[in-house]
Every structure is written in C-alpha cells, then in structure tokens.
Amino acid sequence: MIFNFYKPTVNYGSWADRLSSTWTFLLLLILALLTVWRHYRGPNFICKTPPEFPRHWNDFTDESCWLSRQIKTSELYGQGSSSDSVDILEVMDNKDSANEDGTRTLYQWLPLILFLQALLFLLPDIILRICESSFGFGCQKLTKMIQDYRQYSADDRKYFAIEIGSYLHQEFSERLLRVLPFGILTVLLAFVKLLFFVNAATQLIIIEGYLSPQNVTSYGHYVFESIINTNYSTIAYSPVFPREVLCNSKFILLSNVQSYMFQCLVPVNEFNEQICFFVWIWLLVVCIAAGTSGMFFLVKSLLPMVRQRYIKKYLSMSNISVTSAEVSSFSGTTIGQDGVMVLKMIGDISSDILVKDIVIQIWNIHKTGSASGGQHVTNLTPAASPEMIAMEKTGV
C-alpha cells in the first residue's frame, strides 16, 4: 500500500519519475536509518589516552570529542624543529570554538541531512498529486476504478469502457485553448519533471562542493582515482570526513582543571564517506535519468506524429480506416496531449484492450458530434457496477 501512495498517477508509467519519487526517497530513508544505527552503535571516536585513565574517563574523552562541533587545522612540530612540522586537524569544544576560526563539522548530522534529502525527492510528487486532483480529469478516481477492471465480466467491461470514454470526451472538449494540442496537465507534468531534475542536480552540486577538497574539480573522479591507486599509503579522503584528529579535553578534579590533548581516530567517518560517495553516484544516475526523461517528454509532447501514431494504433485495432487529416484532427483537437497521457495511464494500469474501447467510444462521439454516438459500439446495456454508480454520483 505504501508503494501505491508514492507512485504518481498521470506519470504512472514513467520509470524515471518513479526512480526519483519512490526509489530514491526510500533509499535515502534507509540510508538515514542505517547511519543512525551506526552512529548509535559506535565506536565513533577512539582516543589514545594514558594507561592510568580509568574506563569512564576514556568513555568521556571519546564522547566529548565526538560531540565537538568545529574543527581546525593545527600545525604539529616534531623534535622542536619547524622543518618537521605537519598539519593535522584538531577538534574544538564550544568554548574554544567561540574564540578561534574553524570549520563547522556536519558528520554528526548526516542522518538528518539524508532524511531531508529524501523529503526533497518526495516534494515534486506531492505537488503533482495536489495539482492533478484539480486539473487531472479525476485521474486518481479513475485509477482506483481501473485497477478493478480485470474483475468485471465481459459485458461490464464493455459498458465500463463506454462510460469512461463518454466521460473523457466531455472532459477533453471542455479544456481551455482546444486549438493547442497540450493543456494544463501537460504543463504540470513538464514542471514536475523539471523539479525532479533541478532537485537531483542541486543536491549533486551541493554534495560535490562540500565533499571536494580544494583545487579538485570532481569529487567522483577524486575518489575513483584514489580507489584504483596501487599505492595504498596515499589513499585520499574528503577533508570533511577526517580519519585522524587531535582533541583537547578538560577534566575538573576538586576545582582543578586539567587539560589534555589526545590523538584520536574517527572510524565512523570511513562509513560516513562511503555513504556519501554512494549517494553521489546515485544522484548522478538520477540526474541523468531525470534530464533524459524530461527531454523525451518534451519531444513527444511537441511532435504531433508521436500522438497521431499512438491514436492510430488503437483505431487500426478495430479495423477503422482513417485518413491522416482525420487522425491529426482527432488526436490534436479532440484528445490532445493531455488525453494521450490519461490514456497511457489507463493502459499502464489496466490493458490495451480497455484503451482501445475507450478510444473507439471517443472516436464515435467525435464523428457523430453527440453523446449518443457510442450506441453503435455495443448493444449491450448491463446494469452499472457499483464503481460506475459511485463515479456518476461524484460527477467523475
């Protein structure tokens, strides 16, 4: 049931949109929960403390260093010579960070960041559902009814197609600017596809800029080059996920403050960076898929031959001979691109047989110019199903 909620209705058959709105949302949510578990389970910091430290002092040191919110680059000297100096990262507590410049650490907030990313991928689908309920020819109600189509008898299926065809013809004929082949539903779906692409591209750019070291053009190339490097002593990592830091810790004993500086390992950052690198790859795939899907959608919406070929296929299934001018008028003026999308949704959910019967019903009404034009499609007049009665009562 949760999958049905997260699947859009009008673009039900678009795998690229489902990749963003459903699978990417679920993936980021799972990664957020996995990261929460890893941070809770630990170890996050492992500090090298003196042997005389009791166990609870060691635990306090590790936890206080993990909770430090800022980090700076410190210069460490060896053997009293400035020529032996090395740069090493140092985490600072809240009091020290107020007086010194440092970089804000975000690896403690990675689960929350992943959760917010997941919500952003769900947002375009929510916008689509809200707007589609107002401008989508009742697609959500049609979806619920069409899912039960296979359970109907042959007579009920035929009557169902007649009623749906008559309803859709009325909706298509009442749309604004009938001279244009596309309507508000097409514009809405194009806008949502643009949101999917912008969302994925923006997140990818932010991750790229945050994770990349200075003077590095591509974080992905930086990591791949590090992985294939045969010299494992030079394996690189993102500076926002340090593996080794210095940590200042203060102990108060009988009003005496004792300060220590410890060398600490940060094993959790190995896990954090692997998660972020996987998200970087996934966002790159989603960005390419969303951009490709959007371009194909624009081409199919603007080229009338694609729409004409789709409608002509169903007319040919009933051995109806039509001219190119008739198909052009029928697919462009009567049905339009909005209607084609609704028919494709019906075909994805149900079958081509139902779409064929609906198209034939709309064609007959189009040819006769009256709502009674569908009578010669079938002479059967079975009782309407409960779903049909509910649709007629709600005005769908």
mmCIF file of C-alpha atoms in Angstrom:
data_model
loop_
_atom_site.group_PDB
_atom_site.id
_atom_site.type_symbol
_atom_site.label_atom_id
_atom_site.label_comp_id
_atom_site.label_asym_id
_atom_site.label_seq_id
_atom_site.Cartn_x
_atom_site.Cartn_y
_atom_site.Cartn_z
ATOM 1 C CA MET A 1 0.000 0.000 0.000
ATOM 2 C CA ILE A 2 2.867 2.387 0.726
ATOM 3 C CA PHE A 3 4.201 1.867 -2.812
ATOM 4 C CA ASN A 4 0.815 2.792 -4.313
ATOM 5 C CA PHE A 5 0.830 6.021 -2.331
ATOM 6 C CA TYR A 6 4.244 7.101 -3.557
ATOM 7 C CA LYS A 7 3.566 6.258 -7.204
ATOM 8 C CA PRO A 8 2.278 9.228 -9.223
ATOM 9 C CA THR A 9 -0.918 8.770 -11.181
ATOM 10 C CA VAL A 10 -0.611 10.595 -14.514
ATOM 11 C CA ASN A 11 3.044 9.568 -14.982
ATOM 12 C CA TYR A 12 2.455 6.063 -13.648
ATOM 13 C CA GLY A 13 4.484 4.550 -16.498
ATOM 14 C CA SER A 14 7.475 6.905 -16.177
ATOM 15 C CA TRP A 15 10.315 4.869 -14.684
ATOM 16 C CA ALA A 16 12.493 7.980 -14.317
ATOM 17 C CA ASP A 17 9.896 9.755 -12.170
ATOM 18 C CA ARG A 18 9.401 6.644 -10.036
ATOM 19 C CA LEU A 19 13.179 6.423 -9.666
ATOM 20 C CA SER A 20 13.157 9.883 -8.090
ATOM 21 C CA SER A 21 9.890 9.975 -6.170
ATOM 22 C CA THR A 22 9.782 6.375 -4.927
ATOM 23 C CA TRP A 23 13.090 4.550 -5.068
ATOM 24 C CA THR A 24 15.388 7.475 -4.265
ATOM 25 C CA PHE A 25 13.129 8.540 -1.404
ATOM 26 C CA LEU A 26 13.111 5.020 0.055
ATOM 27 C CA LEU A 27 16.859 4.581 -0.489
ATOM 28 C CA LEU A 28 17.776 7.823 1.274
ATOM 29 C CA LEU A 29 15.380 6.985 4.097
ATOM 30 C CA ILE A 30 17.016 3.569 4.546
ATOM 31 C CA LEU A 31 20.500 5.131 4.470
ATOM 32 C CA ALA A 32 19.418 7.679 7.080
ATOM 33 C CA LEU A 33 18.197 4.911 9.405
ATOM 34 C CA LEU A 34 21.343 2.866 8.755
ATOM 35 C CA THR A 35 23.516 5.875 9.608
ATOM 36 C CA VAL A 36 21.558 6.464 12.809
ATOM 37 C CA TRP A 37 22.186 2.850 13.805
ATOM 38 C CA ARG A 38 25.895 3.128 13.010
ATOM 39 C CA HIS A 39 26.313 6.359 14.992
ATOM 40 C CA TYR A 40 24.405 4.913 17.931
ATOM 41 C CA ARG A 41 26.296 1.626 17.869
ATOM 42 C CA GLY A 42 29.759 3.204 17.627
ATOM 43 C CA PRO A 43 32.620 3.464 18.046
ATOM 44 C CA ASN A 44 32.724 6.979 16.653
ATOM 45 C CA PHE A 45 35.917 8.291 18.242
ATOM 46 C CA ILE A 46 38.814 6.238 19.613
ATOM 47 C CA CYS A 47 41.238 8.437 21.518
ATOM 48 C CA LYS A 48 44.687 7.396 22.705
ATOM 49 C CA THR A 49 44.617 8.124 26.439
ATOM 50 C CA PRO A 50 47.231 7.497 29.146
ATOM 51 C CA PRO A 51 47.220 3.996 30.688
ATOM 52 C CA GLU A 52 46.333 5.359 34.105
ATOM 53 C CA PHE A 53 42.998 6.715 32.859
ATOM 54 C CA PRO A 54 40.028 4.754 34.215
ATOM 55 C CA ARG A 55 37.436 3.330 31.856
ATOM 56 C CA HIS A 56 34.858 6.060 32.424
ATOM 57 C CA TRP A 57 37.488 8.734 31.670
ATOM 58 C CA ASN A 58 38.178 7.060 28.333
ATOM 59 C CA ASP A 59 34.465 6.952 27.548
ATOM 60 C CA PHE A 60 34.091 10.601 28.484
ATOM 61 C CA THR A 61 37.015 11.564 26.250
ATOM 62 C CA ASP A 62 35.653 9.685 23.240
ATOM 63 C CA GLU A 63 32.145 11.100 23.668
ATOM 64 C CA SER A 64 33.242 14.708 24.243
ATOM 65 C CA CYS A 65 35.458 14.610 21.157
ATOM 66 C CA TRP A 66 32.590 13.160 19.086
ATOM 67 C CA LEU A 67 30.294 15.983 20.221
ATOM 68 C CA SER A 68 32.767 18.716 19.218
ATOM 69 C CA ARG A 69 31.141 20.908 16.589
ATOM 70 C CA GLN A 70 34.118 22.654 14.985
ATOM 71 C CA ILE A 71 37.430 21.583 13.570
ATOM 72 C CA LYS A 72 40.574 23.490 12.599
ATOM 73 C CA THR A 73 43.925 22.747 11.033
ATOM 74 C CA SER A 74 46.757 22.789 13.571
ATOM 75 C CA GLU A 75 50.490 22.675 12.977
ATOM 76 C CA LEU A 76 52.295 19.991 14.934
ATOM 77 C CA TYR A 77 56.058 20.158 15.398
ATOM 78 C CA GLY A 78 58.357 17.217 15.852
ATOM 79 C CA GLN A 79 61.596 17.236 17.817
ATOM 80 C CA GLY A 80 61.398 21.001 18.301
ATOM 81 C CA SER A 81 62.149 21.787 14.673
ATOM 82 C CA SER A 82 59.868 23.807 12.455
ATOM 83 C CA SER A 83 61.080 21.830 9.444
ATOM 84 C CA ASP A 84 59.410 18.704 10.874
ATOM 85 C CA SER A 85 56.014 20.359 11.225
ATOM 86 C CA VAL A 86 52.909 18.609 9.878
ATOM 87 C CA ASP A 87 49.353 19.809 9.504
ATOM 88 C CA ILE A 88 46.748 17.855 11.442
ATOM 89 C CA LEU A 89 43.093 18.504 12.159
ATOM 90 C CA GLU A 90 42.050 19.463 15.672
ATOM 91 C CA VAL A 91 38.511 19.350 17.036
ATOM 92 C CA MET A 92 37.486 22.134 19.395
ATOM 93 C CA ASP A 93 34.831 22.285 22.083
ATOM 94 C CA ASN A 94 32.188 25.018 22.198
ATOM 95 C CA LYS A 95 34.210 27.371 24.399
ATOM 96 C CA ASP A 96 37.326 27.156 22.252
ATOM 97 C CA SER A 97 35.406 27.490 19.005
ATOM 98 C CA ALA A 98 33.957 30.841 20.115
ATOM 99 C CA ASN A 99 37.428 32.414 20.107
ATOM 100 C CA GLU A 100 39.038 30.653 17.118
ATOM 101 C CA ASP A 101 38.213 30.227 13.471
ATOM 102 C CA GLY A 102 37.320 26.738 12.388
ATOM 103 C CA THR A 103 35.183 24.676 10.066
ATOM 104 C CA ARG A 104 31.741 23.517 11.101
ATOM 105 C CA THR A 105 31.517 19.739 11.389
ATOM 106 C CA LEU A 106 28.441 18.111 9.873
ATOM 107 C CA TYR A 107 29.222 14.408 10.053
ATOM 108 C CA GLN A 108 27.252 14.158 13.308
ATOM 109 C CA TRP A 109 24.203 15.451 11.399
ATOM 110 C CA LEU A 110 24.487 13.093 8.432
ATOM 111 C CA PRO A 111 21.321 11.080 9.301
ATOM 112 C CA LEU A 112 19.232 14.266 9.423
ATOM 113 C CA ILE A 113 20.759 15.529 6.159
ATOM 114 C CA LEU A 114 19.894 12.244 4.406
ATOM 115 C CA PHE A 115 16.352 12.399 5.768
ATOM 116 C CA LEU A 116 15.880 15.960 4.469
ATOM 117 C CA GLN A 117 17.249 14.895 1.080
ATOM 118 C CA ALA A 118 14.653 12.117 0.985
ATOM 119 C CA LEU A 119 11.832 14.571 1.706
ATOM 120 C CA LEU A 120 13.016 16.853 -1.095
ATOM 121 C CA PHE A 121 12.714 13.976 -3.563
ATOM 122 C CA LEU A 122 9.163 13.346 -2.387
ATOM 123 C CA LEU A 123 8.132 17.009 -2.717
ATOM 124 C CA PRO A 124 7.606 17.079 -6.553
ATOM 125 C CA ASP A 125 5.353 14.016 -6.307
ATOM 126 C CA ILE A 126 3.279 15.708 -3.593
ATOM 127 C CA ILE A 127 2.925 18.808 -5.795
ATOM 128 C CA LEU A 128 1.841 16.601 -8.699
ATOM 129 C CA ARG A 129 -0.803 14.811 -6.643
ATOM 130 C CA ILE A 130 -2.240 18.051 -5.237
ATOM 131 C CA CYS A 131 -2.398 19.800 -8.611
ATOM 132 C CA GLU A 132 -3.509 16.708 -10.527
ATOM 133 C CA SER A 133 -6.567 16.348 -8.301
ATOM 134 C CA SER A 134 -7.704 19.754 -9.606
ATOM 135 C CA PHE A 135 -6.569 19.571 -13.232
ATOM 136 C CA GLY A 136 -6.144 15.870 -13.976
ATOM 137 C CA PHE A 137 -9.590 14.772 -15.221
ATOM 138 C CA GLY A 138 -10.174 12.844 -11.996
ATOM 139 C CA CYS A 139 -7.181 10.586 -12.618
ATOM 140 C CA GLN A 140 -6.944 9.449 -9.017
ATOM 141 C CA LYS A 141 -10.554 8.242 -9.043
ATOM 142 C CA LEU A 142 -10.062 6.650 -12.447
ATOM 143 C CA THR A 143 -7.002 4.839 -11.135
ATOM 144 C CA LYS A 144 -8.935 3.203 -8.310
ATOM 145 C CA MET A 145 -11.678 2.076 -10.666
ATOM 146 C CA ILE A 146 -9.407 0.825 -13.438
ATOM 147 C CA GLN A 147 -7.477 -1.372 -11.020
ATOM 148 C CA ASP A 148 -10.652 -3.467 -10.624
ATOM 149 C CA TYR A 149 -11.272 -3.685 -14.387
ATOM 150 C CA ARG A 150 -9.977 -7.250 -14.718
ATOM 151 C CA GLN A 151 -12.557 -8.468 -12.206
ATOM 152 C CA TYR A 152 -15.519 -7.354 -14.358
ATOM 153 C CA SER A 153 -17.441 -9.602 -16.705
ATOM 154 C CA ALA A 154 -17.192 -9.098 -20.483
ATOM 155 C CA ASP A 155 -20.430 -7.092 -20.600
ATOM 156 C CA ASP A 156 -19.428 -4.917 -17.658
ATOM 157 C CA ARG A 157 -16.031 -4.243 -19.248
ATOM 158 C CA LYS A 158 -17.665 -3.054 -22.452
ATOM 159 C CA TYR A 159 -20.132 -0.857 -20.591
ATOM 160 C CA PHE A 160 -17.304 0.428 -18.387
ATOM 161 C CA ALA A 161 -15.304 1.469 -21.473
ATOM 162 C CA ILE A 162 -18.342 3.262 -22.944
ATOM 163 C CA GLU A 163 -18.926 5.253 -19.762
ATOM 164 C CA ILE A 164 -15.254 6.142 -19.324
ATOM 165 C CA GLY A 165 -14.975 7.137 -22.991
ATOM 166 C CA SER A 166 -18.032 9.396 -22.770
ATOM 167 C CA TYR A 167 -16.742 10.990 -19.588
ATOM 168 C CA LEU A 168 -13.258 11.617 -21.017
ATOM 169 C CA HIS A 169 -14.685 13.070 -24.239
ATOM 170 C CA GLN A 170 -16.690 15.542 -22.200
ATOM 171 C CA GLU A 171 -13.636 16.487 -20.159
ATOM 172 C CA PHE A 172 -11.428 16.824 -23.248
ATOM 173 C CA SER A 173 -13.996 19.015 -25.000
ATOM 174 C CA GLU A 174 -14.208 21.365 -22.002
ATOM 175 C CA ARG A 175 -10.492 22.024 -21.708
ATOM 176 C CA LEU A 176 -9.205 25.541 -22.271
ATOM 177 C CA LEU A 177 -7.476 26.502 -25.532
ATOM 178 C CA ARG A 178 -8.540 23.489 -27.579
ATOM 179 C CA VAL A 179 -6.596 24.893 -30.506
ATOM 180 C CA LEU A 180 -3.423 23.839 -28.672
ATOM 181 C CA PRO A 181 -2.605 20.117 -28.574
ATOM 182 C CA PHE A 182 -1.361 20.322 -24.993
ATOM 183 C CA GLY A 183 -3.137 21.596 -21.920
ATOM 184 C CA ILE A 184 -2.555 22.354 -18.273
ATOM 185 C CA LEU A 185 -1.947 18.701 -17.428
ATOM 186 C CA THR A 186 0.966 18.555 -19.864
ATOM 187 C CA VAL A 187 2.392 21.787 -18.483
ATOM 188 C CA LEU A 188 2.005 20.485 -14.933
ATOM 189 C CA LEU A 189 3.822 17.244 -15.674
ATOM 190 C CA ALA A 190 6.606 19.099 -17.518
ATOM 191 C CA PHE A 191 7.014 21.358 -14.483
ATOM 192 C CA VAL A 192 7.182 18.355 -12.133
ATOM 193 C CA LYS A 193 9.790 16.666 -14.328
ATOM 194 C CA LEU A 194 11.797 19.889 -14.228
ATOM 195 C CA LEU A 195 11.550 19.847 -10.420
ATOM 196 C CA PHE A 196 12.863 16.263 -10.324
ATOM 197 C CA PHE A 197 15.874 17.269 -12.424
ATOM 198 C CA VAL A 198 16.569 20.521 -10.561
ATOM 199 C CA ASN A 199 16.281 18.746 -7.205
ATOM 200 C CA ALA A 200 18.745 15.989 -8.182
ATOM 201 C CA ALA A 201 21.164 18.407 -9.874
ATOM 202 C CA THR A 202 21.117 20.868 -6.967
ATOM 203 C CA GLN A 203 21.779 18.156 -4.385
ATOM 204 C CA LEU A 204 24.587 16.767 -6.537
ATOM 205 C CA ILE A 205 26.211 20.195 -6.861
ATOM 206 C CA ILE A 206 25.973 20.818 -3.109
ATOM 207 C CA ILE A 207 27.496 17.437 -2.254
ATOM 208 C CA GLU A 208 30.194 17.971 -4.885
ATOM 209 C CA GLY A 209 31.125 21.363 -3.448
ATOM 210 C CA TYR A 210 31.027 20.257 0.176
ATOM 211 C CA LEU A 211 32.944 16.987 -0.123
ATOM 212 C CA SER A 212 35.583 18.017 -2.661
ATOM 213 C CA PRO A 213 38.978 19.162 -1.349
ATOM 214 C CA GLN A 214 40.418 22.429 -2.562
ATOM 215 C CA ASN A 215 41.649 22.534 -6.163
ATOM 216 C CA VAL A 216 39.672 19.375 -7.021
ATOM 217 C CA THR A 217 37.218 19.710 -9.886
ATOM 218 C CA SER A 218 35.296 16.455 -9.407
ATOM 219 C CA TYR A 219 34.741 14.582 -6.169
ATOM 220 C CA GLY A 220 33.787 11.391 -8.010
ATOM 221 C CA HIS A 221 36.983 11.421 -10.100
ATOM 222 C CA TYR A 222 38.925 12.203 -6.924
ATOM 223 C CA VAL A 223 37.545 9.119 -5.148
ATOM 224 C CA PHE A 224 37.805 6.778 -8.141
ATOM 225 C CA GLU A 225 41.401 7.803 -8.694
ATOM 226 C CA SER A 226 42.109 7.097 -5.032
ATOM 227 C CA ILE A 227 40.468 3.646 -5.187
ATOM 228 C CA ILE A 228 42.433 2.467 -8.223
ATOM 229 C CA ASN A 229 45.680 3.864 -6.860
ATOM 230 C CA THR A 230 48.051 0.978 -6.141
ATOM 231 C CA ASN A 231 49.919 2.945 -3.501
ATOM 232 C CA TYR A 232 47.600 2.451 -0.530
ATOM 233 C CA SER A 233 49.611 4.815 1.646
ATOM 234 C CA THR A 234 48.361 7.725 -0.447
ATOM 235 C CA ILE A 235 44.651 6.880 -0.450
ATOM 236 C CA ALA A 236 42.833 10.193 -0.209
ATOM 237 C CA TYR A 237 39.647 11.094 1.604
ATOM 238 C CA SER A 238 37.367 14.074 1.859
ATOM 239 C CA PRO A 239 38.587 16.726 4.330
ATOM 240 C CA VAL A 240 35.111 16.930 5.857
ATOM 241 C CA PHE A 241 35.476 13.307 6.973
ATOM 242 C CA PRO A 242 38.849 13.255 8.774
ATOM 243 C CA ARG A 243 40.185 9.875 9.882
ATOM 244 C CA GLU A 244 42.613 11.172 12.494
ATOM 245 C CA VAL A 245 42.344 14.314 14.646
ATOM 246 C CA LEU A 246 43.695 15.930 17.770
ATOM 247 C CA CYS A 247 41.232 16.521 20.568
ATOM 248 C CA ASN A 248 41.522 18.793 23.598
ATOM 249 C CA SER A 249 39.719 17.521 26.676
ATOM 250 C CA LYS A 250 39.430 19.102 30.111
ATOM 251 C CA PHE A 251 38.899 17.301 33.420
ATOM 252 C CA ILE A 252 37.798 19.109 36.579
ATOM 253 C CA LEU A 253 39.026 17.435 39.737
ATOM 254 C CA LEU A 254 38.405 19.187 43.063
ATOM 255 C CA SER A 255 38.241 22.617 41.401
ATOM 256 C CA ASN A 256 41.425 21.882 39.499
ATOM 257 C CA VAL A 257 41.188 21.966 35.700
ATOM 258 C CA GLN A 258 43.478 19.574 33.885
ATOM 259 C CA SER A 259 43.754 19.872 30.087
ATOM 260 C CA TYR A 260 44.876 17.065 27.815
ATOM 261 C CA MET A 261 45.417 16.744 24.113
ATOM 262 C CA PHE A 262 44.731 13.317 22.657
ATOM 263 C CA GLN A 263 45.363 11.744 19.310
ATOM 264 C CA CYS A 264 42.051 10.248 18.130
ATOM 265 C CA LEU A 265 40.896 8.039 15.319
ATOM 266 C CA VAL A 266 37.474 8.660 13.733
ATOM 267 C CA PRO A 267 36.418 5.237 12.325
ATOM 268 C CA VAL A 268 32.819 6.376 11.802
ATOM 269 C CA ASN A 269 33.956 8.793 9.090
ATOM 270 C CA GLU A 270 35.046 5.878 6.905
ATOM 271 C CA PHE A 271 31.433 4.726 6.960
ATOM 272 C CA ASN A 272 30.087 8.285 6.523
ATOM 273 C CA GLU A 273 32.166 8.960 3.429
ATOM 274 C CA GLN A 274 31.231 5.639 1.832
ATOM 275 C CA ILE A 275 27.554 6.521 2.340
ATOM 276 C CA CYS A 276 28.063 9.979 0.826
ATOM 277 C CA PHE A 277 30.022 8.598 -2.111
ATOM 278 C CA PHE A 278 27.230 6.114 -2.831
ATOM 279 C CA VAL A 279 24.685 8.951 -2.622
ATOM 280 C CA TRP A 280 26.868 10.979 -5.020
ATOM 281 C CA ILE A 281 26.812 8.145 -7.583
ATOM 282 C CA TRP A 282 23.072 7.617 -7.123
ATOM 283 C CA LEU A 283 22.302 11.327 -7.542
ATOM 284 C CA LEU A 284 24.371 11.386 -10.722
ATOM 285 C CA VAL A 285 22.305 8.493 -12.138
ATOM 286 C CA VAL A 286 19.030 10.130 -11.047
ATOM 287 C CA CYS A 287 20.092 13.455 -12.561
ATOM 288 C CA ILE A 288 20.875 11.823 -15.921
ATOM 289 C CA ALA A 289 17.633 9.820 -15.834
ATOM 290 C CA ALA A 290 15.515 12.865 -14.943
ATOM 291 C CA GLY A 291 17.134 15.016 -17.624
ATOM 292 C CA THR A 292 16.741 12.318 -20.280
ATOM 293 C CA SER A 293 13.122 11.672 -19.309
ATOM 294 C CA GLY A 294 12.332 15.380 -19.428
ATOM 295 C CA MET A 295 13.837 15.773 -22.907
ATOM 296 C CA PHE A 296 11.918 12.776 -24.275
ATOM 297 C CA PHE A 297 8.736 14.088 -22.695
ATOM 298 C CA LEU A 298 9.134 17.477 -24.408
ATOM 299 C CA VAL A 299 9.854 15.851 -27.760
ATOM 300 C CA LYS A 300 6.820 13.566 -27.515
ATOM 301 C CA SER A 301 4.598 16.448 -26.414
ATOM 302 C CA LEU A 302 5.659 18.802 -29.193
ATOM 303 C CA LEU A 303 5.780 16.354 -32.107
ATOM 304 C CA PRO A 304 2.250 15.651 -33.400
ATOM 305 C CA MET A 305 3.360 12.486 -35.219
ATOM 306 C CA VAL A 306 4.004 10.714 -31.906
ATOM 307 C CA ARG A 307 0.498 11.495 -30.719
ATOM 308 C CA GLN A 308 -1.028 10.535 -34.067
ATOM 309 C CA ARG A 309 0.810 7.206 -34.173
ATOM 310 C CA TYR A 310 -0.439 6.350 -30.679
ATOM 311 C CA ILE A 311 -4.097 7.050 -31.533
ATOM 312 C CA LYS A 312 -3.940 5.438 -34.955
ATOM 313 C CA LYS A 313 -2.697 2.196 -33.409
ATOM 314 C CA TYR A 314 -5.924 1.754 -31.437
ATOM 315 C CA LEU A 315 -8.126 2.785 -34.352
ATOM 316 C CA SER A 316 -6.399 0.194 -36.515
ATOM 317 C CA MET A 317 -7.036 -2.494 -33.895
ATOM 318 C CA SER A 318 -10.781 -2.085 -34.655
ATOM 319 C CA ASN A 319 -10.249 -2.019 -38.439
ATOM 320 C CA ILE A 320 -11.306 1.636 -38.682
ATOM 321 C CA SER A 321 -9.821 3.226 -41.775
ATOM 322 C CA VAL A 322 -8.974 6.871 -41.273
ATOM 323 C CA THR A 323 -7.106 9.485 -43.229
ATOM 324 C CA SER A 324 -4.083 11.356 -41.954
ATOM 325 C CA ALA A 325 -6.133 14.545 -41.695
ATOM 326 C CA GLU A 326 -8.775 12.805 -39.586
ATOM 327 C CA VAL A 327 -6.182 11.331 -37.242
ATOM 328 C CA SER A 328 -4.459 14.702 -36.976
ATOM 329 C CA SER A 329 -7.716 16.464 -36.057
ATOM 330 C CA PHE A 330 -8.831 13.729 -33.677
ATOM 331 C CA SER A 331 -5.516 13.378 -31.831
ATOM 332 C CA GLY A 332 -4.743 17.087 -31.733
ATOM 333 C CA THR A 333 -8.081 18.830 -31.183
ATOM 334 C CA THR A 334 -10.350 16.237 -29.602
ATOM 335 C CA ILE A 335 -7.962 14.228 -27.426
ATOM 336 C CA GLY A 336 -4.832 16.339 -27.249
ATOM 337 C CA GLN A 337 -1.624 15.579 -25.358
ATOM 338 C CA ASP A 338 -3.449 15.669 -22.018
ATOM 339 C CA GLY A 339 -5.799 12.953 -23.234
ATOM 340 C CA VAL A 340 -2.926 10.839 -24.548
ATOM 341 C CA MET A 341 -1.288 10.942 -21.122
ATOM 342 C CA VAL A 342 -4.534 9.887 -19.429
ATOM 343 C CA LEU A 343 -4.951 7.034 -21.929
ATOM 344 C CA LYS A 344 -1.368 5.908 -21.362
ATOM 345 C CA MET A 345 -2.023 5.894 -17.629
ATOM 346 C CA ILE A 346 -5.082 3.713 -18.184
ATOM 347 C CA GLY A 347 -3.062 1.354 -20.375
ATOM 348 C CA ASP A 348 -0.254 1.086 -17.824
ATOM 349 C CA ILE A 349 -2.677 0.279 -15.023
ATOM 350 C CA SER A 350 -5.079 -1.952 -16.979
ATOM 351 C CA SER A 351 -4.625 -3.151 -20.573
ATOM 352 C CA ASP A 352 -4.555 -2.010 -24.195
ATOM 353 C CA ILE A 353 -7.999 -3.569 -24.709
ATOM 354 C CA LEU A 354 -9.603 -1.064 -22.366
ATOM 355 C CA VAL A 355 -7.718 1.805 -24.014
ATOM 356 C CA LYS A 356 -8.872 0.597 -27.445
ATOM 357 C CA ASP A 357 -12.532 0.520 -26.358
ATOM 358 C CA ILE A 358 -12.236 3.997 -24.827
ATOM 359 C CA VAL A 359 -10.571 5.436 -27.941
ATOM 360 C CA ILE A 360 -13.274 3.899 -30.172
ATOM 361 C CA GLN A 361 -16.001 5.394 -27.967
ATOM 362 C CA ILE A 362 -14.384 8.849 -28.149
ATOM 363 C CA TRP A 363 -13.949 8.428 -31.908
ATOM 364 C CA ASN A 364 -17.621 7.590 -32.403
ATOM 365 C CA ILE A 365 -18.699 10.625 -30.377
ATOM 366 C CA HIS A 366 -16.210 12.734 -32.325
ATOM 367 C CA LYS A 367 -17.646 11.519 -35.642
ATOM 368 C CA THR A 368 -21.321 11.878 -34.737
ATOM 369 C CA GLY A 369 -20.913 15.047 -32.696
ATOM 370 C CA SER A 370 -23.279 13.869 -29.937
ATOM 371 C CA ALA A 371 -23.071 11.877 -26.743
ATOM 372 C CA SER A 372 -25.297 9.180 -28.248
ATOM 373 C CA GLY A 373 -22.717 8.259 -30.832
ATOM 374 C CA GLY A 374 -21.453 5.373 -28.733
ATOM 375 C CA GLN A 375 -24.660 3.345 -29.086
ATOM 376 C CA HIS A 376 -23.480 1.516 -32.187
ATOM 377 C CA VAL A 377 -20.347 0.320 -30.431
ATOM 378 C CA THR A 378 -22.335 -2.205 -28.479
ATOM 379 C CA ASN A 379 -25.997 -3.017 -27.993
ATOM 380 C CA LEU A 380 -25.466 -4.432 -24.531
ATOM 381 C CA THR A 381 -26.975 -2.454 -21.674
ATOM 382 C CA PRO A 382 -25.994 -4.301 -18.486
ATOM 383 C CA ALA A 383 -26.554 -2.848 -15.060
ATOM 384 C CA ALA A 384 -23.864 -0.461 -13.986
ATOM 385 C CA SER A 385 -21.351 -1.715 -11.469
ATOM 386 C CA PRO A 386 -21.122 -0.103 -8.011
ATOM 387 C CA GLU A 387 -17.945 1.658 -9.075
ATOM 388 C CA MET A 388 -19.744 3.245 -12.045
ATOM 389 C CA ILE A 389 -22.615 4.378 -9.864
ATOM 390 C CA ALA A 390 -20.160 5.923 -7.416
ATOM 391 C CA MET A 391 -18.426 7.719 -10.269
ATOM 392 C CA GLU A 392 -21.673 9.126 -11.630
ATOM 393 C CA LYS A 393 -22.730 10.328 -8.181
ATOM 394 C CA THR A 394 -19.437 12.099 -7.614
ATOM 395 C CA GLY A 395 -19.545 13.656 -11.050
ATOM 396 C CA VAL A 396 -16.403 11.836 -12.275
#
